[in-house]
Amino acid sequence: CLTCFTNTSGHMPCVRVWEVNGVQVAEVQSHKYGVSCVAFSTNSCYIVSVGYQHDMTVSVWDWRKGSIIASNKVSSRVFAVSFSQDNSYFVTAGNRHVRFWYLDASKERRVNSTVPLIGRSGLLGDHRNSVFCGVCCGRGLMASSTYCITSSGLLCLFNSGRQLEAWVNLKTTSASCLAISDDFIFCGCADGVIRVFGPSNLQYITTLHQPHRLGVDLTQSVQHGSLLPASPDAQYPDTLALTFDPTAQHLTCVYNDHSVYVWDVKDVRNVRKLYSALYHSNCVWSVEVYPELSDVSQACLPPSSFFTCSSDNTIRLWHTDPPTGHRNLYSNDLLRILYVGENTQHLQAEGEAAGADGKAGIRVLGISPDGQHLAAGDRCGNLRIFGLEFLDELVKIEAHDLEVLCLDFSPKSTGVKLLASASRDRLIHVFNLEKNFSLEQTLNDHSASITAVKFSGNRSPEVRMVSCGADKSIYFQTAEQTVEGLSFSRSHHVVEKATLYDMDLDSSRTHVAIACQDRNVRVYNLETGKLKKCLKGSSSDEGALLKVQMDPSGTFFATSCSDKNITIFDYETGECVATLFGHSEIITSMRFSQDCRHLITVSGDRSSSNNTKTQPAENINTQHYMFLLNITCKHSHEPSTEQNTPSGVAQSES
């Protein structure tokens, strides 16, 4: 059977093996802090895993039995591992480290227990101080050879005696990875460069196409054209990882802006791109779904469109169903990228963040009910308004002193057009859309970070607003019409015993559901401020409840917990109807699509969770859609999500 692996970090991380249909078939815990690299043996009988620098353990285990057969310590940081073609040994490469581990000799010493792995260091000669960031054992006629790549840009050949026999300069500022076939060595380098060499004598053959340039405008590319020509002034993402499919002759490349390309390399001198996808390169903070409009002709975007924003300083427009006439050369599901600022370093995973505190990026999004405006709050407290007809920036407001945590537009039913922004600076600003987003009022009731703010749906002058925060307070505000305009004043104040992390209104917009730290969802009446009911919000007894989202039909609500799981409950009965998991970091935001068919979640892990499992009840139909930076799950009903994370939750660095 075909299998794949996932590795994790944190306390007692697991190495897991999955079938390609999504069923987990094996799991082992052999490392304490994290797993830096793993590899299958050529015959798929064994898996070798290497721990993080503080763990310093290399283990070989029979994954079908779940037992470790050999283990040892390594004294250097390891970046890569590769099995030989005959499975008799494997090689690890790292910081001043190339070591050959002999599995057959180790197994001979085994007496029904884990035995020490037998290892021998490679003879590095003048390159003993190099950082070896990639390794591949030879194939075919060169099966006895081993190839390594250094971070400084050298491709090295080790012979069967572990001696460094030859090396070649890749003519690049840095290199990071390599993949091998019977006939070629593919070397991943800086600026999206992939050099191709012959395995027998390291003779240079060709250089493959570079990917998209950093800051590419997707609207300038055409679906059936070739890749845009290279520009001498353009910057390209560095090649981060390579893997080669010998059967199909496909080379898959991952770049450090988290984009993925699949190249057809049957003819390396005439390479064709088969597939590509562009994803966020840093923590994804918020997702917003484009509203369903009664007059379709007034819509600025195709149906099923949604936005995400990230610390990479971009806002990205996606779709769940392929629209006609909106294709581009680089992605099947990404329609547009809005770049905030001109610094392309944010687009790379290692890019330096702007600002004295190291924070950068867009933190939260909001879409106006008429579908004409997109509001974006950043991590420095700025508020930007974009027109969705042309996706251009209309207004920039220096609204808050600290990062903006939540945004909300007043619904059409209120008869007014307002935007509320709340921040870690404990202030709520109310802006008037009809006065070019001028400041209408500032509310300073909260004494800590504000985690959520919502407008009710009642008609003016009974316009209501509710907010909650880390101060454990819920403030219900009522607007009154004055000579100077609308003025909000406090009508009710509720204090809970637990921190309040998120909230959402029900479909009638008369009750608010609040996610509490004690893993309960408390539902309050907006008019009276009275508690209506308290529902269990998590299937586990550990962690805190971070997100809650009602589906548009009002039938279900979805929650996410600090254990990184997502649970869907029946709103009336509180019964759990589905549990989903797959993100490796906390869920920062989630939204149901307007047609109640998709639940879109985003996280600090910035990567797709191909190990997502769903445990649905019989009345919910689930499928999985994987994006590099989010997971979309189909349901027979759906809600929508808002982006607020608790005070103190840091951006993932995984």
XYZ file of C-alpha atoms in Angstrom:
654
model
C 0.000 0.000 0.000
C 1.080 3.579 -0.547
C 1.927 5.499 2.581
C 3.079 8.920 3.624
C 4.376 10.349 6.873
C 3.815 13.374 9.058
C 6.118 14.694 11.726
C 5.300 17.022 14.578
C 6.938 19.177 17.202
C 6.231 19.855 20.838
C 6.048 17.547 23.832
C 6.379 13.845 22.878
C 5.867 14.276 19.119
C 4.601 11.388 16.995
C 5.642 9.970 13.657
C 2.484 8.828 11.902
C 1.952 6.723 8.777
C -1.108 7.209 6.617
C -2.704 5.488 3.675
C -3.237 7.816 0.732
C -7.001 7.579 1.383
C -6.495 9.361 4.714
C -6.525 6.416 7.145
C -3.813 6.398 9.803
C -2.175 2.960 9.982
C 0.735 3.440 12.391
C 2.116 5.771 15.040
C 5.233 5.809 17.186
C 6.670 8.133 19.820
C 10.438 7.898 19.960
C 11.496 11.535 20.325
C 11.019 14.021 23.151
C 11.060 17.454 21.490
C 10.426 17.187 17.760
C 11.139 15.274 14.554
C 13.531 16.987 12.160
C 13.414 14.462 9.320
C 11.994 11.051 8.439
C 12.353 8.655 5.503
C 10.989 5.328 4.310
C 13.345 2.519 3.428
C 13.362 1.730 -0.279
C 11.259 -1.402 0.280
C 8.894 0.543 2.598
C 9.456 -1.931 5.461
C 11.175 0.532 7.788
C 11.097 4.197 8.669
C 14.014 6.156 10.081
C 13.339 9.290 12.125
C 15.771 11.840 13.542
C 14.912 14.074 16.496
C 15.490 17.766 16.989
C 18.822 19.159 18.121
C 18.007 18.773 21.834
C 16.817 15.203 21.292
C 19.767 13.961 19.215
C 18.248 10.531 18.603
C 18.067 8.539 15.369
C 15.627 5.613 15.382
C 14.688 2.896 12.903
C 11.344 1.233 13.391
C 9.162 -1.421 11.832
C 6.124 0.761 11.243
C 3.734 -2.143 10.658
C 4.503 -3.528 14.117
C 5.023 -0.118 15.673
C 8.301 -1.224 17.249
C 11.719 0.424 17.183
C 14.383 -2.044 16.066
C 17.511 0.104 16.354
C 18.461 3.463 17.812
C 21.458 5.651 18.598
C 22.529 9.181 19.414
C 23.864 11.799 17.022
C 26.138 14.607 18.148
C 25.241 17.119 15.408
C 22.125 18.785 14.131
C 20.645 16.662 11.318
C 18.756 18.150 8.361
C 18.248 15.219 5.971
C 18.238 11.419 5.762
C 18.210 8.963 2.832
C 18.065 5.159 2.505
C 20.313 3.208 0.156
C 18.750 1.368 -2.764
C 19.411 -2.066 -1.211
C 18.113 -0.957 2.244
C 21.358 -2.071 3.935
C 22.239 1.398 5.224
C 21.028 4.972 5.373
C 22.856 8.306 5.532
C 22.190 11.358 7.696
C 23.476 14.824 6.836
C 23.673 17.943 8.964
C 25.911 20.513 10.572
C 29.469 19.286 9.889
C 27.918 15.847 9.731
C 27.615 13.077 7.133
C 27.175 9.668 8.744
C 26.508 6.211 7.315
C 24.320 3.917 9.454
C 24.466 0.196 8.711
C 21.103 -1.406 9.317
C 21.981 -4.989 8.336
C 24.877 -5.109 10.785
C 22.675 -3.669 13.527
C 19.901 -6.224 12.944
C 22.385 -9.092 13.343
C 22.973 -8.018 16.936
C 19.291 -7.834 17.806
C 17.893 -10.192 20.424
C 14.196 -9.244 20.551
C 15.015 -5.725 21.701
C 16.152 -2.339 20.464
C 19.882 -2.374 19.704
C 22.372 0.419 19.033
C 22.680 1.494 15.420
C 26.146 1.035 13.955
C 27.364 4.217 12.289
C 30.483 5.453 10.531
C 31.288 9.071 9.700
C 31.893 10.194 6.147
C 35.429 11.332 5.361
C 34.852 15.028 4.657
C 38.414 16.231 4.137
C 38.628 19.979 3.532
C 34.833 20.278 3.812
C 34.600 19.031 7.384
C 33.214 22.408 8.541
C 30.434 22.553 5.948
C 26.718 22.408 6.683
C 25.248 19.500 4.694
C 21.562 20.320 4.241
C 20.540 17.552 1.831
C 21.478 13.951 1.083
C 20.424 11.285 -1.440
C 21.748 7.774 -1.911
C 22.489 6.821 -5.504
C 20.202 4.830 -7.780
C 20.802 2.393 -10.617
C 24.432 2.139 -11.720
C 25.417 4.680 -9.050
C 23.683 2.860 -6.185
C 26.908 2.626 -4.168
C 27.431 6.410 -4.259
C 25.979 9.072 -1.979
C 25.291 12.693 -2.897
C 25.157 15.607 -0.482
C 24.545 19.306 -0.896
C 25.952 22.054 1.307
C 24.244 25.281 2.306
C 27.068 27.228 0.665
C 26.239 25.694 -2.725
C 28.430 22.618 -3.251
C 27.244 19.285 -4.659
C 29.384 16.484 -3.184
C 29.884 12.865 -4.248
C 30.822 10.186 -1.678
C 32.039 6.822 -2.929
C 31.327 3.389 -1.441
C 34.237 3.896 0.986
C 32.523 6.984 2.490
C 35.197 9.245 1.006
C 34.393 12.637 -0.491
C 35.472 11.837 -4.045
C 34.338 14.906 -6.009
C 32.381 18.110 -5.703
C 31.069 20.843 -7.975
C 30.129 24.469 -7.350
C 26.442 25.127 -8.043
C 27.141 28.850 -8.653
C 24.451 30.049 -6.269
C 24.404 32.073 -3.062
C 22.921 29.126 -1.157
C 21.446 25.656 -1.642
C 19.050 23.617 0.459
C 17.900 20.320 -1.056
C 18.367 17.702 -3.739
C 16.503 14.826 -5.403
C 17.901 12.015 -7.513
C 16.897 9.639 -10.301
C 18.856 7.039 -12.244
C 19.936 9.697 -14.732
C 19.823 13.068 -12.986
C 20.579 14.955 -9.793
C 18.255 17.904 -9.119
C 19.719 20.567 -6.809
C 17.473 23.182 -5.193
C 19.132 26.591 -4.867
C 18.374 30.202 -3.995
C 16.140 32.388 -6.201
C 14.063 29.426 -7.346
C 16.969 27.906 -9.271
C 17.131 24.127 -9.799
C 20.392 22.852 -11.337
C 20.519 19.449 -13.021
C 23.675 17.291 -13.044
C 24.671 13.817 -14.175
C 25.162 11.336 -11.297
C 28.232 9.544 -12.691
C 30.629 12.482 -13.052
C 28.646 15.482 -11.683
C 28.552 17.000 -15.151
C 26.270 20.022 -15.466
C 23.266 19.394 -17.743
C 20.772 22.273 -17.475
C 18.878 24.665 -15.203
C 15.103 24.379 -14.874
C 12.614 27.249 -15.094
C 12.321 29.595 -12.155
C 8.868 29.872 -10.567
C 6.840 33.072 -10.234
C 8.600 36.206 -9.057
C 7.867 37.495 -5.558
C 5.008 39.972 -5.757
C 3.601 38.499 -8.989
C 0.339 39.980 -10.240
C -1.944 37.043 -11.019
C -4.128 39.181 -13.271
C -1.189 39.641 -15.657
C -0.847 35.902 -16.328
C -2.943 33.877 -18.758
C -4.151 30.327 -18.281
C -2.707 28.800 -21.440
C 0.468 30.830 -21.748
C 3.987 29.921 -20.719
C 5.646 31.061 -17.523
C 6.340 34.761 -17.453
C 9.889 35.531 -18.641
C 12.564 36.112 -16.015
C 13.388 39.703 -15.153
C 16.919 40.749 -14.137
C 15.524 42.862 -11.271
C 12.943 40.326 -10.075
C 13.251 38.376 -6.841
C 12.275 34.728 -6.717
C 11.511 32.433 -3.772
C 14.284 30.047 -2.736
C 13.840 26.354 -3.451
C 13.123 24.645 -0.141
C 12.378 20.969 -0.890
C 12.382 18.560 -3.844
C 10.977 15.100 -4.463
C 11.104 12.998 -7.621
C 8.524 10.498 -8.885
C 10.485 7.957 -10.969
C 7.360 6.375 -12.451
C 5.731 9.514 -13.827
C 9.029 11.426 -14.180
C 7.603 14.339 -12.198
C 9.610 16.673 -9.981
C 7.694 18.358 -7.152
C 9.192 21.538 -5.719
C 8.317 23.528 -2.610
C 9.626 27.085 -2.374
C 10.151 29.165 0.740
C 7.092 31.329 0.030
C 5.107 28.094 0.501
C 4.291 27.723 -3.180
C 4.230 24.266 -4.784
C 5.129 23.346 -8.359
C 5.049 20.024 -10.196
C 7.291 19.803 -13.268
C 7.271 17.169 -16.007
C 10.980 16.375 -16.439
C 10.799 13.533 -18.972
C 12.834 15.856 -21.181
C 14.947 18.001 -18.839
C 15.770 20.386 -21.669
C 12.082 20.996 -22.363
C 10.449 20.964 -18.924
C 6.689 21.554 -18.630
C 4.803 22.818 -15.605
C 1.955 20.462 -14.725
C 0.630 22.140 -11.593
C 1.314 25.033 -9.282
C -0.300 26.611 -6.234
C 0.524 29.760 -4.273
C -0.169 29.840 -0.540
C 0.481 32.105 2.411
C 4.053 31.888 3.678
C 3.289 32.807 7.274
C 0.627 32.504 9.963
C -2.890 32.877 8.502
C -4.961 35.027 10.836
C -8.395 35.520 9.350
C -10.864 34.252 6.746
C -13.960 36.055 5.454
C -16.576 34.719 3.028
C -18.064 36.984 0.359
C -21.767 37.629 1.155
C -24.697 36.339 -0.858
C -26.418 39.344 -2.475
C -30.089 39.485 -3.436
C -29.151 41.363 -6.610
C -26.457 39.248 -8.240
C -25.646 42.022 -10.710
C -24.304 44.119 -7.805
C -21.752 41.463 -6.809
C -18.108 42.434 -7.280
C -16.799 38.869 -6.935
C -17.878 35.431 -8.132
C -19.997 33.225 -5.846
C -18.150 31.052 -3.291
C -15.278 33.541 -3.044
C -13.473 34.098 0.254
C -10.525 36.117 1.562
C -7.647 35.169 3.855
C -4.946 37.345 5.391
C -1.579 36.557 6.892
C 1.579 37.806 8.563
C 3.159 37.651 5.100
C 1.492 41.041 4.426
C -0.908 39.711 1.807
C -4.658 39.351 1.437
C -5.619 36.493 -0.867
C -8.852 35.931 -2.740
C -9.847 32.264 -3.217
C -12.841 30.319 -4.438
C -14.325 26.974 -3.375
C -15.879 26.258 -6.792
C -13.996 27.010 -10.031
C -15.489 30.135 -11.629
C -15.425 30.603 -15.371
C -13.246 33.347 -16.783
C -11.110 33.755 -13.636
C -8.185 31.451 -14.371
C -4.530 32.362 -14.093
C -1.259 30.665 -14.821
C -0.177 29.935 -11.272
C -3.135 28.629 -9.296
C -6.450 26.877 -9.862
C -8.099 28.127 -6.665
C -6.419 31.502 -6.043
C -7.968 34.458 -7.858
C -5.970 37.435 -6.617
C -3.215 38.510 -4.232
C -3.312 41.957 -2.603
C 0.150 43.015 -1.440
C 0.178 45.425 1.493
C 3.461 47.318 1.275
C 6.356 46.820 -1.105
C 8.646 44.663 1.040
C 8.696 41.212 -0.602
C 10.776 39.730 2.231
C 7.527 39.086 4.116
C 6.562 36.660 1.351
C 9.396 34.317 2.274
C 9.228 32.127 5.347
C 12.541 33.473 6.641
C 11.788 37.095 5.808
C 12.439 39.715 8.461
C 9.268 41.203 9.898
C 8.815 44.947 9.867
C 8.348 47.033 12.941
C 10.296 47.426 16.141
C 8.415 44.584 17.842
C 8.939 42.200 14.938
C 5.232 42.129 14.084
C 3.963 42.482 10.558
C 1.042 41.460 8.442
C -2.720 41.711 8.231
C -4.482 40.479 11.370
C -8.223 40.583 10.654
C -10.670 41.085 7.781
C -14.278 42.224 7.399
C -16.571 42.459 4.347
C -19.434 44.946 4.121
C -22.934 43.419 3.759
C -23.393 45.037 0.330
C -20.226 43.323 -0.907
C -18.574 46.593 -1.911
C -15.850 47.050 0.727
C -13.175 44.970 2.427
C -11.760 46.183 5.743
C -8.347 44.953 6.915
C -6.721 45.601 10.281
C -2.991 45.025 10.641
C -0.719 44.099 13.534
C 0.462 47.705 13.977
C -3.061 49.071 14.520
C -3.724 50.428 11.030
C -7.084 50.021 9.312
C -7.320 49.798 5.509
C -10.440 49.902 3.367
C -10.388 48.286 -0.085
C -12.966 48.666 -2.837
C -13.943 45.198 -4.011
C -14.899 46.334 -7.527
C -11.259 46.996 -8.438
C -9.572 45.605 -5.276
C -7.835 48.944 -4.720
C -7.025 50.631 -1.413
C -9.426 53.504 -0.742
C -8.656 54.607 2.819
C -5.893 54.027 5.360
C -6.563 54.979 8.988
C -4.070 54.893 11.852
C -6.811 53.657 14.137
C -5.165 51.891 17.091
C -1.903 51.831 19.008
C -1.760 48.014 19.024
C -2.868 45.277 16.640
C -6.467 45.227 15.449
C -8.151 42.049 16.716
C -11.673 42.270 15.320
C -13.816 44.100 12.769
C -17.546 44.110 12.075
C -19.841 45.936 9.648
C -23.382 46.778 10.683
C -25.956 44.642 8.792
C -28.321 46.158 6.224
C -31.303 45.666 8.527
C -30.005 48.368 10.900
C -30.495 51.057 8.282
C -27.043 52.518 9.024
C -23.618 51.858 7.561
C -21.079 51.515 10.344
C -17.768 49.723 10.872
C -16.492 48.801 14.343
C -12.821 48.029 14.952
C -11.471 46.703 18.250
C -7.903 46.234 19.333
C -5.495 45.002 21.919
C -5.343 48.651 23.050
C -8.805 48.102 24.691
C -10.607 50.598 22.455
C -13.529 50.212 20.056
C -13.754 52.717 17.211
C -16.977 53.170 15.254
C -16.597 54.550 11.710
C -19.304 55.918 9.402
C -19.125 54.545 5.858
C -21.387 57.274 4.507
C -18.931 59.925 5.723
C -15.875 58.364 4.063
C -15.175 56.185 7.105
C -14.861 59.127 9.455
C -14.694 58.366 13.179
C -18.161 58.391 14.735
C -17.334 57.358 18.318
C -14.704 55.681 20.508
C -15.725 53.321 23.326
C -13.308 52.563 26.168
C -15.331 50.325 28.495
C -12.995 47.322 28.338
C -9.949 47.055 30.595
C -8.113 44.415 28.513
C -7.790 43.190 24.935
C -11.079 43.057 23.039
C -11.492 39.675 21.381
C -14.793 40.142 19.520
C -17.295 42.841 18.552
C -20.647 42.431 16.754
C -23.546 44.589 15.575
C -27.084 43.286 16.062
C -29.668 43.246 13.286
C -32.388 45.431 14.828
C -33.522 48.528 12.952
C -32.388 52.038 13.896
C -32.680 53.720 16.311
C -32.394 50.454 18.278
C -28.997 49.633 16.794
C -27.121 47.404 19.240
C -23.517 46.337 19.572
C -21.987 43.687 21.831
C -18.303 43.129 22.662
C -16.297 40.780 24.848
C -12.672 40.582 25.894
C -9.884 39.199 28.005
C -11.215 41.203 30.969
C -14.041 38.566 31.164
C -16.604 41.300 30.470
C -19.462 41.439 27.982
C -20.722 44.920 27.128
C -24.097 45.430 25.459
C -24.324 48.844 23.797
C -27.408 50.602 22.422
C -27.223 53.443 19.883
C -29.258 56.626 20.147
C -29.725 59.206 17.423
C -28.324 62.603 18.424
C -27.726 65.873 16.599
C -24.132 64.801 15.978
C -25.115 61.297 14.831
C -25.412 57.892 16.427
C -24.071 57.556 19.961
C -23.598 54.192 21.678
C -24.103 53.871 25.424
C -23.889 50.883 27.739
C -27.176 49.087 28.380
C -25.908 45.914 30.102
C -22.638 44.672 31.538
C -22.022 40.981 32.294
C -18.889 39.611 33.959
C -18.004 35.929 33.570
C -15.577 33.819 35.580
C -13.640 32.719 32.487
C -11.846 34.650 29.745
C -13.994 35.270 26.653
C -12.216 34.529 23.385
C -14.771 34.803 20.574
C -18.452 35.246 19.779
C -20.959 35.083 16.946
C -24.624 35.990 16.437
C -27.288 33.408 15.689
C -29.236 33.485 12.409
C -31.947 35.719 13.939
C -29.254 38.128 15.205
C -31.106 38.391 18.528
C -28.770 36.156 20.554
C -24.994 35.994 20.817
C -22.969 32.807 21.389
C -19.719 33.386 23.279
C -16.735 31.007 23.439
C -15.391 30.841 26.996
C -12.094 29.631 28.353
C -13.855 26.936 30.418
C -14.874 25.163 27.150
C -18.511 26.292 27.327
C -20.515 28.322 24.833
C -22.831 30.753 26.613
C -25.766 32.231 24.711
C -27.081 35.675 25.756
C -30.124 37.673 24.723
C -28.939 40.864 23.023
C -31.842 42.991 24.225
C -31.895 41.965 27.889
C -28.313 40.773 28.379
C -29.679 37.666 30.126
C -28.098 34.227 29.810
C -30.358 31.985 27.713
C -28.407 28.726 27.831
C -24.962 27.246 28.333
C -23.731 24.610 25.874
C -20.720 22.340 25.950
C -18.269 23.643 23.345
C -15.565 20.979 23.265
C -15.424 17.199 23.095
C -12.306 17.143 25.287
C -11.741 18.048 28.918
C -8.505 19.936 28.349
C -7.518 23.274 26.889
C -9.511 26.448 26.252
C -12.283 27.183 23.770
C -10.947 29.735 21.292
C -13.434 30.083 18.414
C -17.166 29.747 17.870
C -19.080 30.140 14.618
C -22.765 29.807 13.752
C -23.813 28.420 10.373
C -26.054 30.699 8.249
C -29.061 28.410 8.681
C -28.796 28.553 12.478
C -28.786 24.758 12.728
C -25.197 24.130 13.813
C -22.330 25.924 15.463
C -18.642 25.067 15.110
C -16.000 25.492 17.795
C -12.230 25.179 17.909
C -10.177 24.496 21.001
C -6.553 24.939 22.012
C -6.148 21.197 21.371
C -6.371 22.182 17.640
C -9.542 20.172 17.058
C -12.799 21.418 15.511
C -16.181 20.246 16.765
C -19.608 20.841 15.243
C -22.677 20.866 17.512
C -26.420 21.052 17.044
C -27.413 24.545 18.229
C -30.744 23.510 19.748
C -29.748 20.313 21.534
C -26.020 20.869 22.078
C -25.339 17.401 20.635
C -21.944 16.825 19.003
C -22.471 15.911 15.339
C -18.903 15.949 13.955
C -15.292 16.208 15.072
C -12.463 17.260 12.771
C -8.741 17.608 13.284
C -5.628 18.148 11.199
C -4.075 21.534 11.986
C -0.768 21.395 13.835
C -1.322 24.803 15.458
C -4.362 26.557 16.909
C -7.153 27.572 14.538
C -7.043 31.344 14.206
C -10.296 31.752 12.282
C -13.051 29.782 10.571
C -16.041 30.535 8.378
C -18.970 28.631 6.921
C -19.742 29.382 3.298
C -23.036 31.085 2.500
C -24.489 27.944 0.888
C -23.723 25.875 4.024
C -21.555 23.450 2.053
C -18.060 24.315 3.287
C -16.319 25.089 6.554
C -13.087 26.970 5.911
C -10.497 27.041 8.687
C -7.133 28.787 8.878
C -4.315 28.353 11.336
C -0.882 29.400 12.472
C 0.591 26.228 10.967
C 0.604 27.795 7.455
C 0.402 24.362 5.873
C -2.126 21.817 4.686
C -3.123 19.117 7.098
C -3.132 16.047 4.890
C -3.773 13.959 7.976
C -7.136 15.562 8.695
C -9.631 13.087 10.101
C -13.346 13.576 10.426
C -15.617 11.629 12.729
C -19.073 12.612 11.460
C -22.486 11.716 12.760
C -24.737 9.957 10.278
C -26.685 13.134 9.476
C -23.634 15.108 8.288
C -21.857 14.433 5.028
C -18.148 15.312 5.082
C -15.380 15.531 2.526
C -11.960 17.124 2.779
C -10.407 19.880 0.738
C -6.747 20.586 1.420
C -5.059 23.946 1.010
C -1.463 24.581 2.085
C -2.574 27.128 4.638
C -6.143 25.970 5.411
C -8.507 23.015 5.439
C -11.980 23.135 3.930
C -14.523 20.524 4.962
C -17.822 19.951 3.173
C -21.004 19.617 5.183
C -24.697 19.461 4.500
C -24.953 22.671 6.574
C -22.456 25.458 7.175
C -21.552 28.415 9.364
C -19.110 31.299 9.075
C -16.146 32.375 11.223
C -14.484 35.426 12.605
C -10.861 36.111 13.309
C -9.971 36.812 16.869
C -7.372 34.944 18.870
C -6.878 35.179 22.604
C -4.486 37.635 24.122
C -1.052 36.137 24.428
C -1.353 33.566 21.629
C 1.795 33.834 19.568
C 2.304 33.298 15.858
C 3.426 29.799 14.937
C 7.041 29.339 13.912
C 6.595 25.770 12.712
